[in-house]
Short mmCIF file of C-alpha atoms and ligand atoms in Angstrom, two decimals:
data_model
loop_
_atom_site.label_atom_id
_atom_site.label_comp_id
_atom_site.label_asym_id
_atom_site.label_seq_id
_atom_site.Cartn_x
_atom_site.Cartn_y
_atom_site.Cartn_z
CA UNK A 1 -27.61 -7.00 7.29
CA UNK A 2 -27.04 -10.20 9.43
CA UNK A 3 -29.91 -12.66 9.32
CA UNK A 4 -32.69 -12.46 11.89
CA UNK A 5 -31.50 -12.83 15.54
CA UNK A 6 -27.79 -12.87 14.58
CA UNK A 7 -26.16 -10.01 16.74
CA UNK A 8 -25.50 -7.01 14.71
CA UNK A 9 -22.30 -5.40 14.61
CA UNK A 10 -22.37 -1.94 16.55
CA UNK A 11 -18.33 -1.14 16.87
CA UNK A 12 -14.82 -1.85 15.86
CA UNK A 13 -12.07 -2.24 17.79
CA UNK A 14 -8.81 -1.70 15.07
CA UNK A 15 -5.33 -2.15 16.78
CA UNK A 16 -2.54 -1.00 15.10
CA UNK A 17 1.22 -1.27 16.25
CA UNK A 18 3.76 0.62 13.88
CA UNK A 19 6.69 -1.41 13.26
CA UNK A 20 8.33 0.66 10.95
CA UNK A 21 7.96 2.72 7.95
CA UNK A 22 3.90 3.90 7.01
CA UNK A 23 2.45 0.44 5.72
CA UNK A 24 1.05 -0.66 8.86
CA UNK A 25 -0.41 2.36 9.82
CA UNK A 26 -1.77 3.31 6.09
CA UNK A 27 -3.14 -0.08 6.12
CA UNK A 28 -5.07 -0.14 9.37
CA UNK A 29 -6.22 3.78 8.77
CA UNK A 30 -7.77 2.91 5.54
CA UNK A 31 -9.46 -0.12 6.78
CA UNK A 32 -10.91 2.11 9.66
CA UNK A 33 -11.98 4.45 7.11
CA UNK A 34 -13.62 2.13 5.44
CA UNK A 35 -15.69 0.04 7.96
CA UNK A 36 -16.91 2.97 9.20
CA UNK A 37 -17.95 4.55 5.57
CA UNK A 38 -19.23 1.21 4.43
CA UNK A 39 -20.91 -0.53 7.71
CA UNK A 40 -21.92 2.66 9.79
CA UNK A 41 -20.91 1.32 12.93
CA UNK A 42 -18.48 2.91 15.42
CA UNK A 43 -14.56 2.76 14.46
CA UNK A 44 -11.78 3.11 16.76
CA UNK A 45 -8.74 2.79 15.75
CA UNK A 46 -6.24 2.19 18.50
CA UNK A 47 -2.45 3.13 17.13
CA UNK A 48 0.64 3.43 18.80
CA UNK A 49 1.95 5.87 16.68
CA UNK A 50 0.21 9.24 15.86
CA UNK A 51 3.07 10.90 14.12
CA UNK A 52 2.89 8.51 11.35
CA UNK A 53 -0.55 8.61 10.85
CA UNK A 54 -0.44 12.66 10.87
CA UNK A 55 2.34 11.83 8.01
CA UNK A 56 -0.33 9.93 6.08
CA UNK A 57 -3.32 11.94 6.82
CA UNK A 58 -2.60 15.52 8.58
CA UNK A 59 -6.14 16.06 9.75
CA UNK A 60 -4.50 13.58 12.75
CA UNK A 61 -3.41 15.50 15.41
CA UNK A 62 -0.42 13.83 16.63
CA UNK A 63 -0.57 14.91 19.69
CA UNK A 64 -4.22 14.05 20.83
CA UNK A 65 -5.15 10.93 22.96
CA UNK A 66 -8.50 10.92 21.76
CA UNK A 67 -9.66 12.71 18.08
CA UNK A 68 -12.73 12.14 15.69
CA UNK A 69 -11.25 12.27 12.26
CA UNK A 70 -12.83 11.12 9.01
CA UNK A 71 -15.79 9.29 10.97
CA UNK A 72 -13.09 7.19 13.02
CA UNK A 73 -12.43 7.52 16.62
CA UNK A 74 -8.37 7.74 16.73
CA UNK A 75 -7.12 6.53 19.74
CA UNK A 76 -3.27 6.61 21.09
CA UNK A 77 -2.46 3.13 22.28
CA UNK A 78 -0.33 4.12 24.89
CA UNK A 79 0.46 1.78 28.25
CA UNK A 80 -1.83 3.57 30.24
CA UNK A 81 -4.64 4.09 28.12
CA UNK A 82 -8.27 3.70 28.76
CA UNK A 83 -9.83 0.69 26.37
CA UNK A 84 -13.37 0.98 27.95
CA UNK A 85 -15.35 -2.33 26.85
CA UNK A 86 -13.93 -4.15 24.00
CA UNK A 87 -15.98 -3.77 21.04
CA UNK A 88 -18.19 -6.17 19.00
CA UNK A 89 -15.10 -6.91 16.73
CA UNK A 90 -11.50 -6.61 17.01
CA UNK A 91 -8.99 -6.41 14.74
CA UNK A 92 -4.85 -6.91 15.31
CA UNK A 93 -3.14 -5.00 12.37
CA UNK A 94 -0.51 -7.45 10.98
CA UNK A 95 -0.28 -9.69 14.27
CA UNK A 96 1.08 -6.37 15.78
CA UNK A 97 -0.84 -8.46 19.31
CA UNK A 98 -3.19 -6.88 21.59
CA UNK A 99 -3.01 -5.28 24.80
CA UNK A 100 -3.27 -8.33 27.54
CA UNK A 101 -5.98 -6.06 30.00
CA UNK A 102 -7.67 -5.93 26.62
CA UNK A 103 -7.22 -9.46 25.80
CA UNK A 104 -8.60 -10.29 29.48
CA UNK A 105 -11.63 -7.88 28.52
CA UNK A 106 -12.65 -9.73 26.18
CA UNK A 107 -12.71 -12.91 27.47
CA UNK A 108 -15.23 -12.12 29.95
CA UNK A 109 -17.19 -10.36 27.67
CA UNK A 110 -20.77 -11.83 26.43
CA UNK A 111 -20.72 -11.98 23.99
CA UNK A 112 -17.25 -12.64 23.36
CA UNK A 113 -15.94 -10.30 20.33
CA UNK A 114 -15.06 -11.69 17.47
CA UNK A 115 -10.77 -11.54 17.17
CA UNK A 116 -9.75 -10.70 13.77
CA UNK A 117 -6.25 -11.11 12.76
CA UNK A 118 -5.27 -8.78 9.46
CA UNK A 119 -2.60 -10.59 7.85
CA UNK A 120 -0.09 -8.96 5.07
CA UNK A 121 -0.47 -9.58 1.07
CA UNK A 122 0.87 -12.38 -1.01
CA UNK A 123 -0.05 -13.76 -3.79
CA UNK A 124 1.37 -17.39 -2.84
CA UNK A 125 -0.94 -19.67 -3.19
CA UNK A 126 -1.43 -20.94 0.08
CA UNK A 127 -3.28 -18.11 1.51
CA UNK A 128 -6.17 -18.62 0.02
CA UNK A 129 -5.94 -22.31 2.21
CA UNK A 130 -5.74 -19.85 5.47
CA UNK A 131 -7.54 -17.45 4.94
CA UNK A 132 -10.42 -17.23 7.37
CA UNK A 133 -9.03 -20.20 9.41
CA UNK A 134 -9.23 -19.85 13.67
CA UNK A 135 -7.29 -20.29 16.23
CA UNK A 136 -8.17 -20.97 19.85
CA UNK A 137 -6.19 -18.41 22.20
CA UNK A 138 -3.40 -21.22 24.59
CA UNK A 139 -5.45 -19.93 27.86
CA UNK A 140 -8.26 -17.49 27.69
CA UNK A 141 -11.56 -18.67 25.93
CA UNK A 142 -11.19 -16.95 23.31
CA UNK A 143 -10.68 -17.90 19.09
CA UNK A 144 -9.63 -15.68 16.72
CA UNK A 145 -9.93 -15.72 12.68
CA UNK A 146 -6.73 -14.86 10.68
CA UNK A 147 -8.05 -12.55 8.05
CA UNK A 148 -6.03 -12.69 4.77
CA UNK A 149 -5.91 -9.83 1.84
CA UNK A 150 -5.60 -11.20 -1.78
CA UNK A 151 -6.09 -10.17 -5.39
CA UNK A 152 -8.72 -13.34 -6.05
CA UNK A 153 -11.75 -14.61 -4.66
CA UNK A 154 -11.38 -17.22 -1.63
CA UNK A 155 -9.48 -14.45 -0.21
CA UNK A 156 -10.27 -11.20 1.64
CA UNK A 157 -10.21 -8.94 -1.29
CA UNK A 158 -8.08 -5.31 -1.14
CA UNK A 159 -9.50 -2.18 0.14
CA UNK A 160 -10.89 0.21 -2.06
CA UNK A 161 -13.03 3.50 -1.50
CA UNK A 162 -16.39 3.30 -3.22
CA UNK A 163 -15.68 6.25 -5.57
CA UNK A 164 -11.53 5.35 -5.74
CA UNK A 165 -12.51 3.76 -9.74
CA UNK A 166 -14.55 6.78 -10.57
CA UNK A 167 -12.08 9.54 -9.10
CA UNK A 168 -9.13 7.87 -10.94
CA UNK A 169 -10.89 8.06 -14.47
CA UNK A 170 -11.83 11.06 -13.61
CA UNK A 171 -7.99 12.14 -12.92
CA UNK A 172 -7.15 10.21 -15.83
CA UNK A 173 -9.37 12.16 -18.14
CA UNK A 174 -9.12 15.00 -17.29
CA UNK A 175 -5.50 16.91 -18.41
CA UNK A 176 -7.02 20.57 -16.49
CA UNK A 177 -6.89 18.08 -13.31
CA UNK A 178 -3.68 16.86 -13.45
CA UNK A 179 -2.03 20.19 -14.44
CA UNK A 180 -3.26 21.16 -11.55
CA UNK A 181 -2.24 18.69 -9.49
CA UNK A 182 1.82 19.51 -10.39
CA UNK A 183 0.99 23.19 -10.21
CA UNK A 184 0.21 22.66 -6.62
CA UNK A 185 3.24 20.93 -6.32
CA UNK A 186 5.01 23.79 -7.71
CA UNK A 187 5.63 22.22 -11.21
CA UNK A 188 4.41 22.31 -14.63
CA UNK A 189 2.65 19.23 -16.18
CA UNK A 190 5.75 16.76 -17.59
CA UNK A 191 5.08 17.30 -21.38
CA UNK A 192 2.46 15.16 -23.23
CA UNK A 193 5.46 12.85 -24.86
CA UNK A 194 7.88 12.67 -21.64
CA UNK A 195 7.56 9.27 -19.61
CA UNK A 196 6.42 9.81 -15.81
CA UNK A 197 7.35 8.23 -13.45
CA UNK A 198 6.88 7.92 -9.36
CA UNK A 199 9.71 6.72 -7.09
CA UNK A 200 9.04 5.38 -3.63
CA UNK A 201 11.33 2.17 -2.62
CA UNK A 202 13.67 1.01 0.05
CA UNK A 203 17.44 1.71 0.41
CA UNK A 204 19.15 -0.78 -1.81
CA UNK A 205 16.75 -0.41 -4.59
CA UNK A 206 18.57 0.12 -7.93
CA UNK A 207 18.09 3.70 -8.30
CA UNK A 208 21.75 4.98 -9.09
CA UNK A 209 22.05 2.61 -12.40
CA UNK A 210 18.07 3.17 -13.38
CA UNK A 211 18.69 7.16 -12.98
CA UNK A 212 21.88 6.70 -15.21
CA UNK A 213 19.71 4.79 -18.07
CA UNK A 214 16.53 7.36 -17.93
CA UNK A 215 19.16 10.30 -18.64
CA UNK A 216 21.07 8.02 -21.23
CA UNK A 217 17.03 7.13 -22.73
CA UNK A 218 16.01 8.23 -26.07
CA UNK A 219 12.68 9.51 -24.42
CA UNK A 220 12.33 12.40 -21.91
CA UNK A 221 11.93 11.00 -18.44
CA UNK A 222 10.16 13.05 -15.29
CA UNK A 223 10.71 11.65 -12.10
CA UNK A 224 9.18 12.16 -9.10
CA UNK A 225 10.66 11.38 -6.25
CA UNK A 226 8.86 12.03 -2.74
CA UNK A 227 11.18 12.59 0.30
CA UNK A 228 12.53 9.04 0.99
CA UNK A 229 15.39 6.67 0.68
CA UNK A 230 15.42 7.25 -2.66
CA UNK A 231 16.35 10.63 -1.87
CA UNK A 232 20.05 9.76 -0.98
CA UNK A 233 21.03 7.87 -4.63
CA UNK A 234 19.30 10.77 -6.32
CA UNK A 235 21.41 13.08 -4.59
CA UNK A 236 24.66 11.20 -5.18
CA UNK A 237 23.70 10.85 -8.71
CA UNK A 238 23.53 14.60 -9.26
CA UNK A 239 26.62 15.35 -6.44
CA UNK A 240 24.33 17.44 -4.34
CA UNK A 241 23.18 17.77 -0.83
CA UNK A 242 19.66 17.82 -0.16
CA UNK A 243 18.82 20.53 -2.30
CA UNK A 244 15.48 20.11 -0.75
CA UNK A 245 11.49 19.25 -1.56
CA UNK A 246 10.37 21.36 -4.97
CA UNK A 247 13.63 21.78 -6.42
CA UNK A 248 14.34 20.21 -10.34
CA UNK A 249 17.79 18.39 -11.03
CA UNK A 250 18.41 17.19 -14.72
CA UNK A 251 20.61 15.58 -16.66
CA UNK A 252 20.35 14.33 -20.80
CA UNK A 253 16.67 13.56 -21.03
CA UNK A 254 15.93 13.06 -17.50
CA UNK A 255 14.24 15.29 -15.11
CA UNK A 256 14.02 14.91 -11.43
CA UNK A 257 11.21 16.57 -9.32
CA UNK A 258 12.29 16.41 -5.83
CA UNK A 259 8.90 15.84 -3.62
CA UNK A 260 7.90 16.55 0.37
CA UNK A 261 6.13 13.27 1.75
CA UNK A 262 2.75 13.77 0.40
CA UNK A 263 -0.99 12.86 2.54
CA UNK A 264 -2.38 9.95 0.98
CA UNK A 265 -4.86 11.34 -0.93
CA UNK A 266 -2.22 13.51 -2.71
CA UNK A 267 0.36 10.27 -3.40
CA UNK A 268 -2.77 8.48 -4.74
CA UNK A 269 -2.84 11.87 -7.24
CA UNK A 270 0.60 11.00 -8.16
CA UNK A 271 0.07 7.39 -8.75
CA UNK A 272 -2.40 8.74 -11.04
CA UNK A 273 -0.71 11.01 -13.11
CA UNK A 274 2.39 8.79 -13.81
CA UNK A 275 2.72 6.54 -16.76
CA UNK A 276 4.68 4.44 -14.32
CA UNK A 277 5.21 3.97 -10.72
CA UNK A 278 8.12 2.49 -8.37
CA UNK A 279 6.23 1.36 -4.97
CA UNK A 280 7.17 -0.34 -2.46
CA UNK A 281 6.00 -2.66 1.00
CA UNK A 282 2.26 -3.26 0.81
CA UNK A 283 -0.18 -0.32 0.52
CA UNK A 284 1.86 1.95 -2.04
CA UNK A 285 1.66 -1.21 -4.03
CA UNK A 286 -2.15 -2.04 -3.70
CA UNK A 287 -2.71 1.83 -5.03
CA UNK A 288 -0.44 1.62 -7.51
CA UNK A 289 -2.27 -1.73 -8.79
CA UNK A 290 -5.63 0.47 -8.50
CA UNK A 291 -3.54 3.55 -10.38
CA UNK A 292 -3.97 1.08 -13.21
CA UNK A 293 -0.55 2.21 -14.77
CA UNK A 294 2.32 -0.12 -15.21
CA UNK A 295 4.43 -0.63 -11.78
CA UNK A 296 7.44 -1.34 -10.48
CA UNK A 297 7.57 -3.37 -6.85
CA UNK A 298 10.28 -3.01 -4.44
CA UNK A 299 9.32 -5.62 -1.74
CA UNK A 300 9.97 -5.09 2.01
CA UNK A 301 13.28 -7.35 2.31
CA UNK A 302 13.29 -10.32 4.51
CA UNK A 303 15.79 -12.30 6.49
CA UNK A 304 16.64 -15.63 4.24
CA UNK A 305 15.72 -13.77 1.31
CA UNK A 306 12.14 -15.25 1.31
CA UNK A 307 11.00 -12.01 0.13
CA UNK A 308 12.03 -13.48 -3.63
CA UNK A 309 9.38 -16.07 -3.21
CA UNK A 310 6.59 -13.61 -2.15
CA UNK A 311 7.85 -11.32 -5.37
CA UNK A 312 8.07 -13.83 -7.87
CA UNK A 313 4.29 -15.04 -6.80
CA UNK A 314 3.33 -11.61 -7.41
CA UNK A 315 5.01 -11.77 -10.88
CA UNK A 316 3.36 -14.83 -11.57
CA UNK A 317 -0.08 -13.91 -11.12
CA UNK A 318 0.25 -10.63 -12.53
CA UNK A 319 2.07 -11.82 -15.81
CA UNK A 320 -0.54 -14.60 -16.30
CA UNK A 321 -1.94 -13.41 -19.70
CA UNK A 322 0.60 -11.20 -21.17
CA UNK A 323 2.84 -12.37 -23.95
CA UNK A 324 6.00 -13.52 -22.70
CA UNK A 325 8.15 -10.57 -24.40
CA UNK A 326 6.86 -7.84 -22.16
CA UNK A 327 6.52 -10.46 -19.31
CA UNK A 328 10.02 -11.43 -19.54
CA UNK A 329 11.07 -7.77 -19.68
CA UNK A 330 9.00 -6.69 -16.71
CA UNK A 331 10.00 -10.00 -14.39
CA UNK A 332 13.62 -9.00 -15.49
CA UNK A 333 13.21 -5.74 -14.53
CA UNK A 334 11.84 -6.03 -11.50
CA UNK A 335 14.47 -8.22 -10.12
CA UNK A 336 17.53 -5.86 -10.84
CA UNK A 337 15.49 -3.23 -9.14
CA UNK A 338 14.80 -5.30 -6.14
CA UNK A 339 18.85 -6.39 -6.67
CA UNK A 340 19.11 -9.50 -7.78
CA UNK A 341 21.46 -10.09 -10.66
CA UNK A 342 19.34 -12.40 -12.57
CA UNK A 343 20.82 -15.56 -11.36
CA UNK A 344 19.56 -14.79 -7.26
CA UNK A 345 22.80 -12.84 -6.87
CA UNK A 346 22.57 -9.56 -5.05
CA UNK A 347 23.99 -6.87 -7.32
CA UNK A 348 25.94 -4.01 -6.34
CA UNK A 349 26.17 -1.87 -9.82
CA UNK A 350 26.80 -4.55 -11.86
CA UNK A 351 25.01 -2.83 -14.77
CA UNK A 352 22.20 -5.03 -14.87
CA UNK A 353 18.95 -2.60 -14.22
CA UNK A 354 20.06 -0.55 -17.04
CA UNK A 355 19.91 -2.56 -20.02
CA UNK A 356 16.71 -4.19 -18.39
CA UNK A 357 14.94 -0.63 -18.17
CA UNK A 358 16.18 0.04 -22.04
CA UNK A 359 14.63 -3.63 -22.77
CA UNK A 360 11.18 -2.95 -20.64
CA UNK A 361 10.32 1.19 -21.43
CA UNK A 362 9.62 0.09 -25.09
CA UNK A 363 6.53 -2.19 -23.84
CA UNK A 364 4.85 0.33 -21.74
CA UNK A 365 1.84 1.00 -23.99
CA UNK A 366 0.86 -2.88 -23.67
CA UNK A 367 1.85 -2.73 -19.74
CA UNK A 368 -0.89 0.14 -19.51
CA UNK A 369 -3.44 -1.82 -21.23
CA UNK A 370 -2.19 -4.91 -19.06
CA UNK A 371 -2.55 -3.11 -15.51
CA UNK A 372 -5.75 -1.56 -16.83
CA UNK A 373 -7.54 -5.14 -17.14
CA UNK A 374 -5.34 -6.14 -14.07
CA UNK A 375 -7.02 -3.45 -12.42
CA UNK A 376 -10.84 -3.99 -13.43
CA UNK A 377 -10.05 -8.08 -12.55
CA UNK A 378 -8.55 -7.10 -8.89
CA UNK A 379 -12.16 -5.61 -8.43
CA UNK A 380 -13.56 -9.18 -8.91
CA UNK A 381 -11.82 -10.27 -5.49
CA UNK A 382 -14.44 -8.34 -3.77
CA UNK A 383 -13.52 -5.48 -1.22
CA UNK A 384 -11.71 -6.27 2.17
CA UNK A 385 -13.42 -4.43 4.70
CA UNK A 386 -16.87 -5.28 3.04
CA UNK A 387 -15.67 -9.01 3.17
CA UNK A 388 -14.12 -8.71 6.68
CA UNK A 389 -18.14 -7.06 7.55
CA UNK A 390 -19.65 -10.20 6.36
CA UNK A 391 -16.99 -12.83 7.30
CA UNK A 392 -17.78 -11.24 10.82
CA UNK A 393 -21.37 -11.10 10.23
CA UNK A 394 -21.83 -14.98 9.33
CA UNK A 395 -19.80 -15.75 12.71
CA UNK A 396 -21.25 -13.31 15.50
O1 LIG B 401 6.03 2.34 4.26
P1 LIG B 401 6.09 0.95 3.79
O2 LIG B 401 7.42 0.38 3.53
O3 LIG B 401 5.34 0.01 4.85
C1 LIG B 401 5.81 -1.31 5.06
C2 LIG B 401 4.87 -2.28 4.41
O4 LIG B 401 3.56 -2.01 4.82
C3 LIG B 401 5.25 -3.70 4.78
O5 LIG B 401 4.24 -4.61 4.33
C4 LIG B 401 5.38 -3.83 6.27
O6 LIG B 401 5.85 -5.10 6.56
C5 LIG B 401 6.35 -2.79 6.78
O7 LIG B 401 5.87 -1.49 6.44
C6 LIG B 401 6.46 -2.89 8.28
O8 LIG B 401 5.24 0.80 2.45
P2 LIG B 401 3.71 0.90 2.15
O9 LIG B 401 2.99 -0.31 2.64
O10 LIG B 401 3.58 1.23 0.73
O11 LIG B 401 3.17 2.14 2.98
C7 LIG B 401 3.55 3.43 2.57
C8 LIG B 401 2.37 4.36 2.70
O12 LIG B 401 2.80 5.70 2.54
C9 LIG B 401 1.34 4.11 1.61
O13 LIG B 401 0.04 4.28 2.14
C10 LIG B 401 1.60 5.23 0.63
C11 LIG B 401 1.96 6.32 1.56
N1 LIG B 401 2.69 7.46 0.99
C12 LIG B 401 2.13 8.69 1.16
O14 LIG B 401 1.03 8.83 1.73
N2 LIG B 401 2.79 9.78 0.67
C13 LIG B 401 4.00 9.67 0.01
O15 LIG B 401 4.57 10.69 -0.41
C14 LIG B 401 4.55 8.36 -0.16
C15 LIG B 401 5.84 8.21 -0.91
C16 LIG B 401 3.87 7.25 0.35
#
């Protein structure tokens, strides 16, 4: 609770502009979810996009101005929409900016709200510098806080449910669970000694030449591949046409389950249930780190290719700890996936993620072990929206 006298936080304000793809909006969603689970207060989430929220979590209505779901009030940002008084807090998803009325609002509000800016993850090591650090707003009187995510203390943590640890062991356990997860899928559990693995990337990832080593691979390989870009090199590797969501292609020891887009709740499932997982952008690849399963990390390209830099930080971090075999194998890995020929060249199919897969599989009972402590350490960093409560607590 905030110390005597301090105001008390009553309600959230959390904007969130979809730029493309689902990160912003899974992001934003599951922070909403959890202030209001965690602090009580009232949530709105104010989103610009209801279709890909209904994608993530289909008790959204996308076609509803105004819907209680999951103890948050989901609001459609729209140009004409009615922001009422701004709240006690507000939040701008990724810099996505807030509405100027809004902005206006809340400058003559008393007292003012407390601005929030939610950055995006890195594991450079400058955030931790930034994190928390304000800004005064060029003409209104207003200051706002940029807010940064992180995997270690000094920086605002990564969200994670209450009950996410004790649901996943539970998963993990428990075989009855997840052959019932793939039944309602439509498949049977992959077989106790086949490899599987999730596959969720960008276009450009190195899918055709990985697909081509899992069906060359001296162990069976199930892979599940949710309706995506991935979708398109899987097709081209079997020469079909969209054979559609549920269907099985194989070839030598690989098998491909062909996936719809799944809610949230059910991709966490999958994370789950694989022995490895190919994620991508920023929230796939926070759930895949709390799957606690070995992972694979295609990063949201940037112009100037200063994506690398935010991957390799990653790799840093993350590798700190394991012997360099495995670490060399996984860094190596990773880069041919993301396309990089080793050297910072962009590869075509130039036959590198192939031999780097045959060189990395062999590790994977070490990688578990690794993203299992990974995973208990990431807890360590505290949890975001409980951190962004009491950042906002100490400063109201
Ligand atoms: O969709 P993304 O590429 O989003 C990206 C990133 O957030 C990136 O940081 C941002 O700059 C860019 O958008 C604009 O990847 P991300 O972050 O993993 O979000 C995907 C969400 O979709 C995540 O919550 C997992 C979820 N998902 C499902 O719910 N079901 C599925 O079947 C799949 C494959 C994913």
């Amino acid at each position: 609770m905030a110390g005597a006298g301090k105001a008390v936080i009553r309600c959230w304000d959390v904007f969130c502009r979809v730029v493309d793809n689902y990160g912003d909006a899974a992001v934003c969603w599951r922070l909403a979810q959890q202030l209001a689970s965690a602090r009580g207060g009232a949530v709105r989430i104010w989103i610009d996009n209801l279709e890909v929220l209904h994608a993530l979590f289909p008790e959204v209505a996308p076609g509803k101005s105004r819907q209680r779901v999951a103890g948050v009030e989901v609001c459609a940002w729209t140009q004409d929409a009615d922001f009422e008084a701004p709240a006690d807090v507000v939040v701008d998803g990724f810099g996505g900016g807030l509405p100027e009325r809004y902005l206006e609002a809340m400058a003559g509000r008393s007292p003012r709200p407390l601005w929030i800016t939610l950055e995006y993850l890195s594991a450079e090591s400058w955030v931790a510098g930034h994190h928390g650090l304000p800004s005064r707003h060029p003409r209104l009187a207003l200051e706002r806080y940029f807010f940064f995510p992180g995997f270690f203390p000094g920086t605002g943590g990564l969200l994670r449910e209450a009950d996410l640890e004790a649901r996943r062991d539970e998963f993990q356990r428990q075989a009855d669970l997840r052959a019932r997860f793939w039944r309602n899928l439509g498949f049977a559990p992959p077989l106790p000694e086949a490899i599987a693995a999730s596959v969720f990337c960008y276009s450009g990832a190195a899918v055709a030449e990985t697909l081509d080593a899992w069906a060359s691979g001296v162990k069976a390989l199930v892979a599940a591949v949710p309706r995506g870009p991935a979708r398109a090199p899987v097709e081209a590797f079997f020469g079909v046409v969209d054979p559609g969501d549920g269907k099985v292609l194989r070839r030598g020891s690989l098998e491909v389950r062909l996936l719809p887009f799944l809610p949230q709740r059910r991709y966490d499932e999958l994370l789950w249930a694989c022995d490895w997982n190919f994620v991508r952008g920023e929230d796939s690849f926070v759930r895949a780190q709390w799957a606690a399963r070995p992972l694979v990390w295609h990063i949201y390209p940037q112009q100037a290719r200063t994506h690398w830099v935010k991957l390799d930080a990653f790799l840093d971090v993350y590798c700190a700890g394991l012997e360099s075999e495995p670490a060399a194998a996984l860094r190596a890995f990773w880069h041919a996936w993301n396309g990089s020929g080793g050297n910072g060249t962009v590869h075509a199919a130039n036959g590198v993620a192939g031999p780097a897969w045959h060189a990395l599989w062999p590790h994977s009972l070490r990688l578990r072990k690794h993203a299992e402590t990974w995973a208990a350490r990431l807890a360590a960093a505290g949890e975001l929206a409980e951190n962004l409560a009491r950042f906002c607590d100490e400063r109201l």
